[in-house]
Coordinates of C-alpha atoms and ligand atoms in Angstrom, one line a residue:
M1 CA 46.1 -3.6 10.7
K2 CA 43.9 -3.1 7.6
V3 CA 40.6 -4.9 7.7
W4 CA 38.0 -5.7 5.1
Y5 CA 34.5 -7.1 5.1
R6 CA 34.0 -9.9 2.5
C7 CA 30.8 -11.6 2.0
S8 CA 31.0 -15.3 2.0
R9 CA 28.2 -15.6 -0.5
C10 CA 28.7 -13.0 -3.1
G11 CA 32.2 -12.1 -2.6
Y12 CA 31.5 -8.2 -2.0
T13 CA 34.2 -6.6 -0.5
T14 CA 34.6 -3.3 1.5
E15 CA 36.7 -1.7 4.1
A16 CA 35.6 -2.5 7.7
S17 CA 35.2 1.2 8.5
S18 CA 31.7 1.0 9.6
W19 CA 29.4 -1.4 11.5
L20 CA 27.9 -4.1 9.2
W21 CA 26.5 -7.4 10.6
R22 CA 25.7 -8.8 6.9
C23 CA 26.4 -8.1 3.3
P24 CA 24.5 -5.0 2.1
K25 CA 24.4 -6.4 -1.5
C26 CA 23.0 -10.0 -1.0
G27 CA 22.3 -10.4 3.1
G28 CA 24.8 -13.1 3.3
P29 CA 27.4 -13.5 6.4
L30 CA 30.3 -11.4 6.3
D31 CA 34.0 -12.6 7.0
L32 CA 36.8 -10.3 8.1
I33 CA 39.9 -10.1 5.9
I34 CA 43.1 -9.1 7.8
D35 CA 46.1 -7.9 6.1
S36 CA 49.5 -9.1 7.1
L37 CA 48.6 -11.0 10.3
K38 CA 51.4 -11.4 12.7
L39 CA 51.3 -13.0 16.3
T40 CA 53.1 -11.3 19.3
L41 CA 52.0 -12.3 22.5
S42 CA 51.4 -9.6 25.2
E43 CA 52.2 -10.0 28.8
R44 CA 48.4 -10.0 29.6
R45 CA 46.7 -13.1 31.0
D46 CA 43.2 -12.5 29.3
L47 CA 41.9 -12.6 25.7
W48 CA 43.9 -9.4 24.8
R49 CA 47.1 -11.5 25.2
F50 CA 46.3 -12.1 21.5
S51 CA 45.8 -8.2 20.7
S52 CA 48.0 -8.6 17.7
V53 CA 45.8 -10.7 15.8
I54 CA 42.4 -9.1 16.9
P55 CA 41.2 -6.3 14.8
A56 CA 39.8 -4.3 17.6
R57 CA 41.0 -2.3 20.7
P58 CA 39.9 -3.4 24.2
V59 CA 37.5 -0.5 24.5
V60 CA 35.6 -2.6 27.0
T61 CA 36.9 -5.7 28.9
L62 CA 35.8 -7.6 31.9
G63 CA 39.0 -9.9 32.1
E64 CA 37.5 -12.4 29.7
G65 CA 39.7 -15.4 28.2
Y66 CA 42.6 -17.3 29.6
T67 CA 40.6 -19.9 31.4
P68 CA 41.9 -22.8 32.9
L69 CA 42.9 -26.0 30.8
I70 CA 43.1 -29.0 33.0
N71 CA 44.2 -32.5 32.5
A72 CA 41.1 -34.8 32.9
S73 CA 43.1 -38.1 33.3
F74 CA 39.8 -39.6 34.8
L75 CA 38.5 -39.5 31.5
G76 CA 41.6 -40.5 29.3
K77 CA 45.4 -40.1 29.5
N78 CA 45.7 -37.1 27.1
T79 CA 42.1 -35.6 27.7
Y80 CA 41.7 -32.0 28.8
L81 CA 38.9 -29.8 30.0
K82 CA 38.8 -26.2 28.9
L83 CA 36.9 -24.4 31.6
E84 CA 35.3 -21.6 29.4
Y85 CA 32.3 -21.6 31.9
L86 CA 34.8 -19.6 34.2
N87 CA 34.7 -16.5 31.9
P88 CA 33.2 -13.2 33.6
T89 CA 29.5 -14.1 32.7
G90 CA 29.8 -17.8 32.7
S91 CA 30.2 -18.6 29.2
F92 CA 32.7 -18.5 26.3
K93 CA 30.3 -15.8 24.7
D94 CA 32.4 -13.3 26.7
R95 CA 35.3 -13.7 24.1
G96 CA 32.9 -12.7 21.4
S97 CA 31.2 -10.0 23.2
A98 CA 34.5 -8.2 24.3
V99 CA 35.5 -7.8 20.9
A100 CA 32.0 -7.1 19.2
V101 CA 30.9 -4.6 21.8
S102 CA 34.4 -2.8 21.7
K103 CA 34.0 -2.5 17.8
A104 CA 30.5 -1.3 18.1
L105 CA 31.7 1.5 20.7
E106 CA 34.6 2.3 18.4
F107 CA 31.9 2.9 15.5
G108 CA 29.9 5.0 17.8
A109 CA 27.0 2.9 18.9
N110 CA 24.9 4.1 21.8
T111 CA 22.9 1.0 22.2
V112 CA 23.5 -2.8 21.2
V113 CA 20.8 -5.2 20.3
E114 CA 21.1 -8.8 20.6
D115 CA 18.9 -12.0 20.3
S116 CA 19.9 -15.1 22.2
S117 CA 18.9 -18.3 23.9
G118 CA 20.3 -16.7 27.1
N119 CA 24.0 -16.7 27.5
A120 CA 25.0 -14.4 24.7
G121 CA 22.2 -12.0 25.9
I122 CA 23.8 -12.2 29.5
S123 CA 27.1 -11.4 28.0
I124 CA 26.3 -8.7 25.8
A125 CA 24.2 -7.1 28.5
A126 CA 27.2 -7.1 30.9
Y127 CA 29.6 -5.6 28.3
A128 CA 27.2 -2.9 27.5
A129 CA 26.9 -2.3 31.4
A130 CA 30.6 -2.3 31.7
A131 CA 30.7 0.3 28.6
G132 CA 27.8 2.3 30.1
I133 CA 25.7 2.0 27.0
R134 CA 22.1 0.6 26.6
A135 CA 21.5 -3.0 25.7
R136 CA 18.1 -4.4 24.4
I137 CA 18.0 -8.4 24.5
Y138 CA 15.6 -10.5 22.8
V139 CA 15.0 -14.4 24.1
P140 CA 12.4 -17.0 23.8
K141 CA 10.1 -16.8 26.7
D142 CA 11.1 -20.2 27.9
A143 CA 14.6 -19.4 28.4
P144 CA 15.8 -20.4 32.0
E145 CA 14.5 -17.9 34.6
G146 CA 18.1 -17.6 36.1
K147 CA 19.3 -16.3 32.6
K148 CA 16.5 -14.1 32.3
S149 CA 16.7 -12.4 35.6
L150 CA 20.4 -12.1 35.2
I151 CA 19.9 -10.0 31.8
R152 CA 17.5 -7.7 33.8
S153 CA 19.7 -7.4 36.6
L154 CA 22.6 -6.2 34.4
G155 CA 20.3 -3.2 33.4
A156 CA 19.4 -4.5 29.9
E157 CA 15.9 -4.1 28.4
L158 CA 14.7 -7.8 28.1
I159 CA 12.0 -8.6 25.5
E160 CA 10.5 -12.2 25.5
A161 CA 9.5 -13.8 22.1
S162 CA 7.5 -16.8 21.3
S163 CA 10.5 -18.7 20.1
R164 CA 14.3 -18.6 19.5
A165 CA 13.6 -17.7 15.8
E166 CA 11.1 -15.0 16.7
A167 CA 13.5 -13.6 19.0
G168 CA 15.9 -13.0 16.1
R169 CA 13.3 -11.7 13.9
L170 CA 12.0 -9.0 16.5
A171 CA 15.7 -8.1 17.3
I172 CA 16.4 -7.3 13.6
E173 CA 13.3 -5.3 13.0
S174 CA 13.8 -3.2 16.0
V175 CA 17.2 -1.8 15.3
R176 CA 17.2 2.2 14.8
P177 CA 20.1 4.6 13.8
G178 CA 22.8 4.7 16.5
E179 CA 22.1 1.3 17.6
A180 CA 24.4 -1.8 16.8
Y181 CA 22.8 -5.1 16.2
I182 CA 25.1 -7.6 17.4
G183 CA 23.4 -10.9 16.2
H184 CA 26.4 -13.1 17.3
A185 CA 25.2 -15.8 14.9
W186 CA 26.0 -13.4 12.0
N187 CA 28.7 -11.0 13.5
P188 CA 32.2 -11.3 12.0
W189 CA 33.5 -9.3 15.0
F190 CA 32.2 -11.8 17.5
L191 CA 34.0 -14.6 15.6
Q192 CA 37.4 -12.5 16.1
G193 CA 36.8 -13.0 19.8
T194 CA 35.8 -16.7 19.7
K195 CA 38.9 -17.4 17.4
T196 CA 41.5 -16.5 20.5
L197 CA 40.4 -19.9 21.9
A198 CA 42.5 -21.5 19.3
Y199 CA 45.5 -19.3 20.1
E200 CA 45.0 -19.9 23.8
L201 CA 44.8 -23.8 23.4
L202 CA 48.0 -23.7 21.6
D203 CA 49.7 -21.2 24.1
Q204 CA 48.5 -23.5 27.1
L205 CA 49.2 -26.9 25.7
G206 CA 52.4 -26.0 23.7
H207 CA 51.2 -27.8 20.6
A208 CA 47.8 -28.0 18.9
P209 CA 45.6 -30.7 20.1
D210 CA 44.4 -33.4 17.7
A211 CA 40.7 -33.1 18.4
V212 CA 38.4 -30.6 19.9
I213 CA 35.0 -31.6 21.1
L214 CA 32.4 -28.7 21.4
P215 CA 28.7 -28.1 21.8
T216 CA 27.5 -26.4 18.5
S217 CA 24.2 -24.6 17.6
A218 CA 24.7 -21.3 15.6
G219 CA 28.4 -22.1 15.2
T220 CA 30.1 -19.4 16.7
L221 CA 32.5 -21.4 18.9
L222 CA 33.0 -23.9 16.0
L223 CA 33.8 -21.2 13.3
G224 CA 36.1 -19.4 15.9
L225 CA 38.1 -22.3 16.2
W226 CA 38.1 -23.0 12.6
I227 CA 39.3 -19.5 11.9
G228 CA 42.0 -19.2 14.7
F229 CA 43.4 -22.5 13.7
N230 CA 43.7 -21.7 10.1
E231 CA 45.4 -18.6 11.0
L232 CA 47.8 -20.5 13.1
L233 CA 48.3 -22.8 10.1
S234 CA 49.0 -19.8 7.8
L235 CA 51.3 -18.5 10.4
G236 CA 53.5 -21.5 10.4
L237 CA 52.7 -22.2 14.1
I238 CA 51.0 -25.4 13.7
N239 CA 51.0 -27.9 10.9
K240 CA 47.5 -29.2 10.9
V241 CA 44.1 -28.1 12.2
P242 CA 42.8 -30.2 14.9
R243 CA 39.7 -32.6 14.1
L244 CA 36.7 -30.4 15.2
Y245 CA 33.8 -32.5 16.5
A246 CA 30.5 -30.7 17.2
A247 CA 28.0 -32.1 19.4
Q248 CA 24.2 -31.2 18.9
A249 CA 21.0 -31.7 20.6
Q250 CA 18.6 -34.0 19.0
G251 CA 15.9 -32.1 17.3
F252 CA 18.2 -29.0 16.8
A253 CA 21.0 -30.7 14.7
S254 CA 20.9 -28.8 11.4
L255 CA 24.7 -29.3 10.9
Y256 CA 24.4 -33.0 11.4
E257 CA 21.5 -33.0 8.9
K258 CA 23.5 -31.1 6.3
I259 CA 26.3 -33.6 6.5
H260 CA 24.7 -36.8 7.1
G261 CA 21.0 -36.5 6.2
D262 CA 17.9 -37.1 8.0
Y263 CA 17.9 -38.1 11.9
V264 CA 15.4 -38.6 14.8
R265 CA 13.5 -35.4 15.2
E266 CA 12.0 -35.7 18.5
P267 CA 13.4 -32.6 20.3
A268 CA 15.6 -32.8 23.3
R269 CA 14.8 -30.3 26.0
L270 CA 17.8 -30.1 28.3
A271 CA 20.1 -28.2 26.2
D272 CA 18.2 -25.1 26.0
A273 CA 21.2 -23.1 24.7
L274 CA 21.5 -25.1 21.5
R275 CA 18.2 -24.3 19.8
V276 CA 19.2 -22.6 16.7
S277 CA 17.6 -24.5 13.9
N278 CA 18.7 -22.2 11.0
P279 CA 22.3 -21.1 11.5
P280 CA 23.0 -18.2 9.0
R281 CA 26.7 -19.7 8.7
I282 CA 25.6 -23.2 8.1
E283 CA 28.0 -23.5 4.9
Q284 CA 31.0 -22.3 6.7
M285 CA 30.3 -24.9 9.6
V286 CA 30.0 -27.8 7.1
K287 CA 33.3 -26.7 5.8
A288 CA 34.7 -26.5 9.1
I289 CA 33.8 -30.2 10.0
R290 CA 34.7 -31.5 6.6
W291 CA 38.0 -29.9 6.1
S292 CA 39.2 -30.5 9.7
N293 CA 38.2 -34.2 9.2
G294 CA 35.9 -33.9 12.2
D295 CA 32.1 -34.9 12.5
V296 CA 28.9 -34.1 14.2
L297 CA 27.2 -36.0 16.9
V298 CA 23.7 -35.9 17.9
I299 CA 23.0 -36.5 21.8
T300 CA 19.7 -37.2 23.4
D301 CA 18.4 -36.0 26.7
D302 CA 19.3 -39.4 28.4
E303 CA 22.9 -39.4 27.3
L304 CA 23.2 -35.6 28.2
L305 CA 21.7 -36.0 31.7
Q306 CA 24.3 -38.7 32.4
S307 CA 27.0 -36.5 31.3
W308 CA 25.7 -33.6 33.3
K309 CA 25.6 -35.5 36.3
F310 CA 29.2 -37.1 35.8
L311 CA 30.6 -33.5 35.5
L312 CA 28.6 -32.2 38.7
R313 CA 29.6 -35.2 40.8
R314 CA 33.4 -34.3 39.9
G315 CA 32.8 -30.7 40.8
F316 CA 32.4 -29.0 37.5
I317 CA 29.4 -26.7 37.7
V318 CA 28.4 -26.6 34.1
E319 CA 25.0 -26.2 32.5
P320 CA 23.5 -29.0 30.5
S321 CA 24.4 -27.2 27.0
S322 CA 28.0 -27.8 28.1
A323 CA 27.8 -31.4 29.3
I324 CA 26.7 -32.4 25.8
A325 CA 30.4 -32.1 24.7
L326 CA 31.2 -34.9 27.2
S327 CA 28.4 -36.9 25.6
G328 CA 30.1 -36.4 22.3
Y329 CA 33.4 -37.5 23.6
V330 CA 31.9 -40.8 25.2
K331 CA 30.4 -41.4 21.7
L332 CA 33.6 -40.8 20.1
R333 CA 35.8 -43.0 22.4
E334 CA 33.1 -45.8 22.0
N335 CA 33.4 -45.8 18.4
N336 CA 37.3 -45.6 18.4
Y337 CA 37.5 -42.1 16.6
L338 CA 39.9 -41.0 19.2
G339 CA 43.5 -42.4 19.5
D340 CA 44.8 -43.4 22.8
D341 CA 47.7 -41.0 22.6
E342 CA 45.9 -38.2 21.0
D343 CA 45.6 -35.0 22.9
V344 CA 41.7 -34.3 23.1
V345 CA 40.2 -31.1 24.4
I346 CA 36.6 -30.9 25.5
I347 CA 35.2 -27.4 25.8
L348 CA 33.0 -26.8 28.9
T349 CA 31.2 -23.8 27.6
G350 CA 28.7 -22.5 30.1
S351 CA 28.3 -22.2 33.8
G352 CA 25.6 -24.4 36.0
L353 CA 25.3 -21.5 38.5
K354 CA 22.5 -20.2 36.3
Y355 CA 20.7 -23.5 36.7
I356 CA 20.3 -23.8 40.4
D357 CA 16.5 -23.7 40.0
I358 CA 16.5 -26.4 37.3
M359 CA 19.2 -28.6 38.9
S360 CA 17.0 -29.2 41.8
K361 CA 14.0 -30.6 39.6
I362 CA 15.9 -33.0 37.7
Ligands
PLP401 C1 26.7 -22.8 26.9 C2 26.8 -22.7 25.4 N1 27.4 -23.7 24.9 C3 27.5 -23.8 23.5 C4 26.7 -22.8 22.7 C5 26.9 -23.0 21.4 O1 27.3 -21.9 20.7 P1 27.0 -21.5 19.2 O2 25.5 -21.3 19.1 O3 27.8 -20.4 19.0 O4 27.3 -22.8 18.3 C6 25.8 -21.9 23.4 C7 25.0 -21.0 22.7 O5 24.4 -20.2 23.2 C8 25.8 -21.6 24.9 O6 25.2 -21.0 25.5
ZN402 ZN1 26.9 -10.7 -0.4

């Protein structure tokens, strides 16, 4: 498989033979261009079932991927829940981390550096631990204690910054030779991991869903789905990309703003994992929503709390930032955006087991 980096802004193209996380010419986000893509499913029941379309070897793996897809007829006849919170570290981020850390190892990194609202940090810390390399993780100081202590327990160095944006700045400034900045919001390899979700949905459902509803902040899941479904389209395995519906937290809805304009800015507090306010790949995120005929929904804390409780009372131990997708689903149903016979998938992205302390306060 031959792979090139191509800058999504200036078009600069170069062979993907060393670690880059952004364009060396203009600083824009890089895409990966893969030569002669072909899908052959392996016998594995994890992310590497789709190895034939992943431009990395499984140098490090914790058994990520192949999470359950269950029919949720209590919501609607053809509604499914994709239990991404059952990944090894309790979030979909493990798909991206497995591929990105494997690639960083292949390129000789001895340390991985990441900034995160929590889950990506936990995930990168776990894969670094599994690989026996160092991890340095920058998080906003108000990240949930459960997430911060998990990062430390995994053996990573944890650095607390004054905000989510400051965590990003500090992480980038800190990188030294031999270290790989993962920066999942920028990283093209990370998206090669999250794209497997599209392949997996097709594999599990037998056909592409009509609509997928997901929480969105920096866009790594949205763009992974967009890349994956487009590859499936070009491989002739599906005939249209599902409508992608992004649910965002009020006050942190940069994608909504870019598409629909101004909105209520009072910041929601519950969706702590969805606080990236300047996603570097915003132009690509807009394209994914527009070209898939999807939309963006802004969710308040009250709406989110209802969905979170609804899921918990049915046994789904998810975190608030996951429950936001159910709030998006409710809005879409109320406004007749989803046909009765359509197959709809709600992605439950993160585990509530990191939230026990917060749950008892709400
Ligand atoms: C549980 C959970 N869901 C959804 C997201 C949103 O993912 P992204 O920022 O890639 O859009 C995150 C990001 O941290 C998350 O932790
Ligand atoms: Zn460029």
